[in-house]
Amino acid sequence: MIASILEWLTSSATWSGEAGLGARIVEHLWYSLLAVVIAAAVAVPLGLWVGHTGRARWLVSLANSLRAVPTLGLLFAVALWLGPKISGELAFLIPSVVVLVILVIPPILSGVYAGVEAVDPATRDAARGMGMRGMEVVRQVEIPNALPLILSGLRSAFLQVIATATVAAYIGLGGLGRYLVDGIKTGDYVSTAGGAVVVSVLALLVDGVLALVQRLVVSPGLTGGRTGRTRRGRSEPTTASTSPTTSTGSSTRSPARSGMSAGDGGVDSHAT
């Protein structure tokens, strides 16, 4: 079975044509990216507002409750509701994107809200003390400090949407889900397993790229980067750490010198 899957993945016939693996990967990434962009346009401003003001926290709980909704059942319900009202390929695309957007709003909203909420209040007060107003505090203080959690939410959203976008094939859309749906229908389990492998690898690759982006754009001070260390990883001595040693050493030597002086003075006085 494994040999058959490898042969299928490396075959030129699998990758060629409008319905080949390369075209399906592009379609799959397009659906996923479209869903994440729309979800981010809704969830990022909402999360910033809730985290900055502390109001309507129930919206975050409500969004997280949507994780319990079965994706495939919701897809069929939305397709039956919107499908007859839309013509052409949009009758398949819009219901799929709507369901995927509902799926990826919770991780993005939770990441943005948690990141802004975790900003130290003293940092906000210092920014206001410097004359910054509401949106300036959000742009210049809260977003940079919340960036690690914001990007973590986006990474989680991409992982979920890439893994779940396969359900779009159940209502006639393209993408890598076609290999899973058509393979099970026709009994071609090699293409079914191969499509599942490609989906997994694609999700890992996208997560790796986003992890690299996060490493590049997030300040090392927010990720526990090295501070006060040499290139070899050993702590550099500081003035604060060396001063007590010098002081202790001098105080240890001073009594001996004082005693010697006193002793010498005593002998001289006695001799006198």
mmCIF file of N, CA, C and O in Angstrom, residues 73-136:
data_model
loop_
_atom_site.group_PDB
_atom_site.id
_atom_site.type_symbol
_atom_site.label_atom_id
_atom_site.label_comp_id
_atom_site.label_asym_id
_atom_site.label_seq_id
_atom_site.Cartn_x
_atom_site.Cartn_y
_atom_site.Cartn_z
ATOM 1 N N GLY A 73 -22.158 18.987 8.721
ATOM 2 C CA GLY A 73 -23.590 19.270 8.831
ATOM 3 C C GLY A 73 -23.898 20.726 8.550
ATOM 4 O O GLY A 73 -24.887 21.045 7.875
ATOM 5 N N LEU A 74 -23.056 21.621 9.066
ATOM 6 C CA LEU A 74 -23.249 23.043 8.804
ATOM 7 C C LEU A 74 -23.075 23.354 7.321
ATOM 8 O O LEU A 74 -23.807 24.193 6.764
ATOM 9 N N LEU A 75 -22.129 22.677 6.676
ATOM 10 C CA LEU A 75 -21.914 22.900 5.245
ATOM 11 C C LEU A 75 -23.148 22.525 4.433
ATOM 12 O O LEU A 75 -23.576 23.275 3.545
ATOM 13 N N PHE A 76 -23.751 21.379 4.728
ATOM 14 C CA PHE A 76 -24.951 20.973 4.002
ATOM 15 C C PHE A 76 -26.106 21.938 4.261
ATOM 16 O O PHE A 76 -26.869 22.276 3.338
ATOM 17 N N ALA A 77 -26.235 22.399 5.506
ATOM 18 C CA ALA A 77 -27.318 23.323 5.832
ATOM 19 C C ALA A 77 -27.169 24.652 5.094
ATOM 20 O O ALA A 77 -28.130 25.169 4.515
ATOM 21 N N VAL A 78 -25.958 25.203 5.089
ATOM 22 C CA VAL A 78 -25.725 26.468 4.401
ATOM 23 C C VAL A 78 -25.870 26.302 2.892
ATOM 24 O O VAL A 78 -26.411 27.172 2.202
ATOM 25 N N ALA A 79 -25.405 25.165 2.356
ATOM 26 C CA ALA A 79 -25.520 24.925 0.913
ATOM 27 C C ALA A 79 -26.981 24.812 0.492
ATOM 28 O O ALA A 79 -27.381 25.337 -0.560
ATOM 29 N N LEU A 80 -27.798 24.144 1.295
ATOM 30 C CA LEU A 80 -29.218 24.018 0.955
ATOM 31 C C LEU A 80 -29.944 25.351 1.092
ATOM 32 O O LEU A 80 -30.936 25.596 0.388
ATOM 33 N N TRP A 81 -29.441 26.220 1.975
ATOM 34 C CA TRP A 81 -30.087 27.519 2.173
ATOM 35 C C TRP A 81 -29.668 28.532 1.110
ATOM 36 O O TRP A 81 -30.504 29.243 0.532
ATOM 37 N N LEU A 82 -28.355 28.594 0.833
ATOM 38 C CA LEU A 82 -27.861 29.595 -0.108
ATOM 39 C C LEU A 82 -27.802 29.095 -1.547
ATOM 40 O O LEU A 82 -27.866 29.899 -2.482
ATOM 41 N N GLY A 83 -27.640 27.778 -1.723
ATOM 42 C CA GLY A 83 -27.453 27.234 -3.061
ATOM 43 C C GLY A 83 -28.520 27.646 -4.065
ATOM 44 O O GLY A 83 -28.195 28.130 -5.167
ATOM 45 N N PRO A 84 -29.812 27.494 -3.754
ATOM 46 C CA PRO A 84 -30.840 27.867 -4.728
ATOM 47 C C PRO A 84 -30.893 29.369 -5.038
ATOM 48 O O PRO A 84 -31.454 29.764 -6.070
ATOM 49 N N LYS A 85 -30.306 30.193 -4.173
ATOM 50 C CA LYS A 85 -30.358 31.638 -4.378
ATOM 51 C C LYS A 85 -29.179 32.160 -5.195
ATOM 52 O O LYS A 85 -29.153 33.339 -5.552
ATOM 53 N N ILE A 86 -28.196 31.297 -5.469
ATOM 54 C CA ILE A 86 -26.979 31.715 -6.170
ATOM 55 C C ILE A 86 -26.804 30.814 -7.383
ATOM 56 O O ILE A 86 -27.111 29.612 -7.340
ATOM 57 N N SER A 87 -26.303 31.370 -8.461
ATOM 58 C CA SER A 87 -26.101 30.592 -9.682
ATOM 59 C C SER A 87 -24.611 30.410 -9.955
ATOM 60 O O SER A 87 -23.780 31.186 -9.481
ATOM 61 N N GLY A 88 -24.308 29.390 -10.757
ATOM 62 C CA GLY A 88 -22.936 29.158 -11.171
ATOM 63 C C GLY A 88 -22.090 28.532 -10.081
ATOM 64 O O GLY A 88 -22.597 27.936 -9.112
ATOM 65 N N GLU A 89 -20.770 28.693 -10.212
ATOM 66 C CA GLU A 89 -19.835 28.103 -9.264
ATOM 67 C C GLU A 89 -19.935 28.742 -7.882
ATOM 68 O O GLU A 89 -19.573 28.121 -6.878
ATOM 69 N N LEU A 90 -20.433 29.982 -7.817
ATOM 70 C CA LEU A 90 -20.580 30.643 -6.518
ATOM 71 C C LEU A 90 -21.547 29.897 -5.610
ATOM 72 O O LEU A 90 -21.467 30.030 -4.387
ATOM 73 N N ALA A 91 -22.460 29.118 -6.196
ATOM 74 C CA ALA A 91 -23.387 28.337 -5.383
ATOM 75 C C ALA A 91 -22.663 27.295 -4.554
ATOM 76 O O ALA A 91 -23.193 26.833 -3.529
ATOM 77 N N PHE A 92 -21.458 26.907 -4.982
ATOM 78 C CA PHE A 92 -20.656 25.954 -4.214
ATOM 79 C C PHE A 92 -19.582 26.671 -3.393
ATOM 80 O O PHE A 92 -19.250 26.237 -2.288
ATOM 81 N N LEU A 93 -19.034 27.764 -3.968
ATOM 82 C CA LEU A 93 -17.934 28.454 -3.300
ATOM 83 C C LEU A 93 -18.399 29.203 -2.056
ATOM 84 O O LEU A 93 -17.777 29.092 -0.989
ATOM 85 N N ILE A 94 -19.480 29.964 -2.172
ATOM 86 C CA ILE A 94 -19.910 30.807 -1.045
ATOM 87 C C ILE A 94 -20.297 29.978 0.172
ATOM 88 O O ILE A 94 -19.855 30.286 1.296
ATOM 89 N N PRO A 95 -21.115 28.927 0.060
ATOM 90 C CA PRO A 95 -21.409 28.133 1.269
ATOM 91 C C PRO A 95 -20.158 27.536 1.914
ATOM 92 O O PRO A 95 -20.033 27.516 3.144
ATOM 93 N N SER A 96 -19.207 27.082 1.086
ATOM 94 C CA SER A 96 -17.981 26.498 1.642
ATOM 95 C C SER A 96 -17.165 27.544 2.384
ATOM 96 O O SER A 96 -16.665 27.287 3.494
ATOM 97 N N VAL A 97 -17.016 28.721 1.795
ATOM 98 C CA VAL A 97 -16.226 29.777 2.436
ATOM 99 C C VAL A 97 -16.904 30.250 3.714
ATOM 100 O O VAL A 97 -16.234 30.510 4.726
ATOM 101 N N VAL A 98 -18.237 30.356 3.697
ATOM 102 C CA VAL A 98 -18.965 30.773 4.907
ATOM 103 C C VAL A 98 -18.699 29.802 6.052
ATOM 104 O O VAL A 98 -18.417 30.209 7.195
ATOM 105 N N VAL A 99 -18.758 28.522 5.762
ATOM 106 C CA VAL A 99 -18.534 27.516 6.806
ATOM 107 C C VAL A 99 -17.090 27.563 7.299
ATOM 108 O O VAL A 99 -16.831 27.476 8.512
ATOM 109 N N LEU A 100 -16.136 27.722 6.393
ATOM 110 C CA LEU A 100 -14.729 27.780 6.798
ATOM 111 C C LEU A 100 -14.442 29.043 7.611
ATOM 112 O O LEU A 100 -13.642 29.012 8.553
ATOM 113 N N VAL A 101 -15.078 30.148 7.255
ATOM 114 C CA VAL A 101 -14.904 31.382 8.026
ATOM 115 C C VAL A 101 -15.409 31.196 9.452
ATOM 116 O O VAL A 101 -14.765 31.604 10.430
ATOM 117 N N ILE A 102 -16.577 30.574 9.587
ATOM 118 C CA ILE A 102 -17.119 30.299 10.922
ATOM 119 C C ILE A 102 -16.168 29.400 11.707
ATOM 120 O O ILE A 102 -16.016 29.542 12.929
ATOM 121 N N LEU A 103 -15.505 28.501 11.005
ATOM 122 C CA LEU A 103 -14.573 27.587 11.668
ATOM 123 C C LEU A 103 -13.333 28.302 12.195
ATOM 124 O O LEU A 103 -12.852 27.986 13.296
ATOM 125 N N VAL A 104 -12.791 29.279 11.455
ATOM 126 C CA VAL A 104 -11.493 29.860 11.818
ATOM 127 C C VAL A 104 -11.605 31.196 12.555
ATOM 128 O O VAL A 104 -10.581 31.726 12.989
ATOM 129 N N ILE A 105 -12.809 31.723 12.719
ATOM 130 C CA ILE A 105 -12.942 32.942 13.528
ATOM 131 C C ILE A 105 -12.538 32.701 14.983
ATOM 132 O O ILE A 105 -11.828 33.535 15.573
ATOM 133 N N PRO A 106 -12.964 31.602 15.636
ATOM 134 C CA PRO A 106 -12.622 31.420 17.058
ATOM 135 C C PRO A 106 -11.135 31.457 17.385
ATOM 136 O O PRO A 106 -10.739 32.184 18.312
ATOM 137 N N PRO A 107 -10.246 30.722 16.681
ATOM 138 C CA PRO A 107 -8.824 30.795 17.070
ATOM 139 C C PRO A 107 -8.218 32.180 16.839
ATOM 140 O O PRO A 107 -7.382 32.619 17.634
ATOM 141 N N ILE A 108 -8.622 32.873 15.780
ATOM 142 C CA ILE A 108 -8.071 34.212 15.534
ATOM 143 C C ILE A 108 -8.557 35.186 16.594
ATOM 144 O O ILE A 108 -7.772 35.949 17.173
ATOM 145 N N LEU A 109 -9.854 35.164 16.885
ATOM 146 C CA LEU A 109 -10.423 36.072 17.884
ATOM 147 C C LEU A 109 -9.826 35.804 19.257
ATOM 148 O O LEU A 109 -9.466 36.751 19.985
ATOM 149 N N SER A 110 -9.692 34.544 19.624
ATOM 150 C CA SER A 110 -9.133 34.208 20.940
ATOM 151 C C SER A 110 -7.678 34.646 21.049
ATOM 152 O O SER A 110 -7.249 35.151 22.091
ATOM 153 N N GLY A 111 -6.898 34.450 19.978
ATOM 154 C CA GLY A 111 -5.497 34.853 20.013
ATOM 155 C C GLY A 111 -5.326 36.352 20.143
ATOM 156 O O GLY A 111 -4.507 36.827 20.935
ATOM 157 N N VAL A 112 -6.102 37.125 19.390
ATOM 158 C CA VAL A 112 -5.996 38.587 19.456
ATOM 159 C C VAL A 112 -6.441 39.088 20.822
ATOM 160 O O VAL A 112 -5.769 39.914 21.456
ATOM 161 N N TYR A 113 -7.573 38.593 21.292
ATOM 162 C CA TYR A 113 -8.081 39.038 22.591
ATOM 163 C C TYR A 113 -7.116 38.689 23.720
ATOM 164 O O TYR A 113 -6.800 39.523 24.571
ATOM 165 N N ALA A 114 -6.630 37.446 23.737
ATOM 166 C CA ALA A 114 -5.722 37.025 24.802
ATOM 167 C C ALA A 114 -4.419 37.819 24.765
ATOM 168 O O ALA A 114 -3.865 38.172 25.810
ATOM 169 N N GLY A 115 -3.926 38.125 23.564
ATOM 170 C CA GLY A 115 -2.687 38.884 23.460
ATOM 171 C C GLY A 115 -2.826 40.301 23.981
ATOM 172 O O GLY A 115 -1.968 40.787 24.731
ATOM 173 N N VAL A 116 -3.913 40.971 23.616
ATOM 174 C CA VAL A 116 -4.118 42.348 24.084
ATOM 175 C C VAL A 116 -4.424 42.363 25.574
ATOM 176 O O VAL A 116 -3.948 43.227 26.317
ATOM 177 N N GLU A 117 -5.208 41.394 26.033
ATOM 178 C CA GLU A 117 -5.569 41.333 27.447
ATOM 179 C C GLU A 117 -4.343 41.109 28.329
ATOM 180 O O GLU A 117 -4.290 41.572 29.474
ATOM 181 N N ALA A 118 -3.333 40.410 27.795
ATOM 182 C CA ALA A 118 -2.150 40.069 28.582
ATOM 183 C C ALA A 118 -1.125 41.203 28.665
ATOM 184 O O ALA A 118 -0.137 41.070 29.384
ATOM 185 N N VAL A 119 -1.344 42.296 27.958
ATOM 186 C CA VAL A 119 -0.401 43.415 28.025
ATOM 187 C C VAL A 119 -0.409 44.002 29.430
ATOM 188 O O VAL A 119 -1.468 44.224 30.032
ATOM 189 N N ASP A 120 0.762 44.268 29.952
ATOM 190 C CA ASP A 120 0.897 44.801 31.312
ATOM 191 C C ASP A 120 0.183 46.153 31.416
ATOM 192 O O ASP A 120 0.445 47.059 30.623
ATOM 193 N N PRO A 121 -0.740 46.313 32.381
ATOM 194 C CA PRO A 121 -1.422 47.610 32.534
ATOM 195 C C PRO A 121 -0.456 48.767 32.765
ATOM 196 O O PRO A 121 -0.736 49.894 32.355
ATOM 197 N N ALA A 122 0.677 48.493 33.408
ATOM 198 C CA ALA A 122 1.656 49.563 33.632
ATOM 199 C C ALA A 122 2.205 50.074 32.302
ATOM 200 O O ALA A 122 2.525 51.256 32.164
ATOM 201 N N THR A 123 2.318 49.187 31.321
ATOM 202 C CA THR A 123 2.783 49.603 29.995
ATOM 203 C C THR A 123 1.774 50.535 29.346
ATOM 204 O O THR A 123 2.143 51.541 28.735
ATOM 205 N N ARG A 124 0.494 50.210 29.470
ATOM 206 C CA ARG A 124 -0.545 51.094 28.929
ATOM 207 C C ARG A 124 -0.524 52.450 29.630
ATOM 208 O O ARG A 124 -0.625 53.495 28.989
ATOM 209 N N ASP A 125 -0.402 52.420 30.958
ATOM 210 C CA ASP A 125 -0.385 53.676 31.701
ATOM 211 C C ASP A 125 0.811 54.541 31.309
ATOM 212 O O ASP A 125 0.695 55.760 31.202
ATOM 213 N N ALA A 126 1.943 53.900 31.083
ATOM 214 C CA ALA A 126 3.125 54.652 30.668
ATOM 215 C C ALA A 126 2.909 55.280 29.295
ATOM 216 O O ALA A 126 3.308 56.427 29.047
ATOM 217 N N ALA A 127 2.259 54.541 28.394
ATOM 218 C CA ALA A 127 1.981 55.081 27.063
ATOM 219 C C ALA A 127 1.025 56.262 27.144
ATOM 220 O O ALA A 127 1.220 57.290 26.469
ATOM 221 N N ARG A 128 0.005 56.154 27.975
ATOM 222 C CA ARG A 128 -0.933 57.277 28.138
ATOM 223 C C ARG A 128 -0.242 58.453 28.807
ATOM 224 O O ARG A 128 -0.530 59.608 28.500
ATOM 225 N N GLY A 129 0.670 58.143 29.720
ATOM 226 C CA GLY A 129 1.410 59.221 30.366
ATOM 227 C C GLY A 129 2.304 59.980 29.403
ATOM 228 O O GLY A 129 2.618 61.151 29.629
ATOM 229 N N MET A 130 2.698 59.328 28.314
ATOM 230 C CA MET A 130 3.503 59.988 27.285
ATOM 231 C C MET A 130 2.644 60.769 26.292
ATOM 232 O O MET A 130 3.170 61.361 25.355
ATOM 233 N N GLY A 131 1.331 60.745 26.509
ATOM 234 C CA GLY A 131 0.438 61.515 25.648
ATOM 235 C C GLY A 131 -0.242 60.725 24.559
ATOM 236 O O GLY A 131 -0.931 61.313 23.716
ATOM 237 N N MET A 132 -0.080 59.387 24.528
ATOM 238 C CA MET A 132 -0.737 58.583 23.501
ATOM 239 C C MET A 132 -2.228 58.478 23.788
ATOM 240 O O MET A 132 -2.647 58.359 24.936
ATOM 241 N N ARG A 133 -3.008 58.500 22.716
ATOM 242 C CA ARG A 133 -4.448 58.323 22.834
ATOM 243 C C ARG A 133 -4.827 56.879 22.553
ATOM 244 O O ARG A 133 -3.955 56.035 22.344
ATOM 245 N N GLY A 134 -6.133 56.599 22.526
ATOM 246 C CA GLY A 134 -6.626 55.231 22.446
ATOM 247 C C GLY A 134 -6.047 54.423 21.309
ATOM 248 O O GLY A 134 -5.442 53.369 21.518
ATOM 249 N N MET A 135 -6.219 54.866 20.056
ATOM 250 C CA MET A 135 -5.742 54.108 18.912
ATOM 251 C C MET A 135 -4.223 54.074 18.841
ATOM 252 O O MET A 135 -3.641 53.119 18.329
ATOM 253 N N GLU A 136 -3.573 55.121 19.331
ATOM 254 C CA GLU A 136 -2.110 55.106 19.355
ATOM 255 C C GLU A 136 -1.594 54.038 20.318
ATOM 256 O O GLU A 136 -0.599 53.360 20.037
#
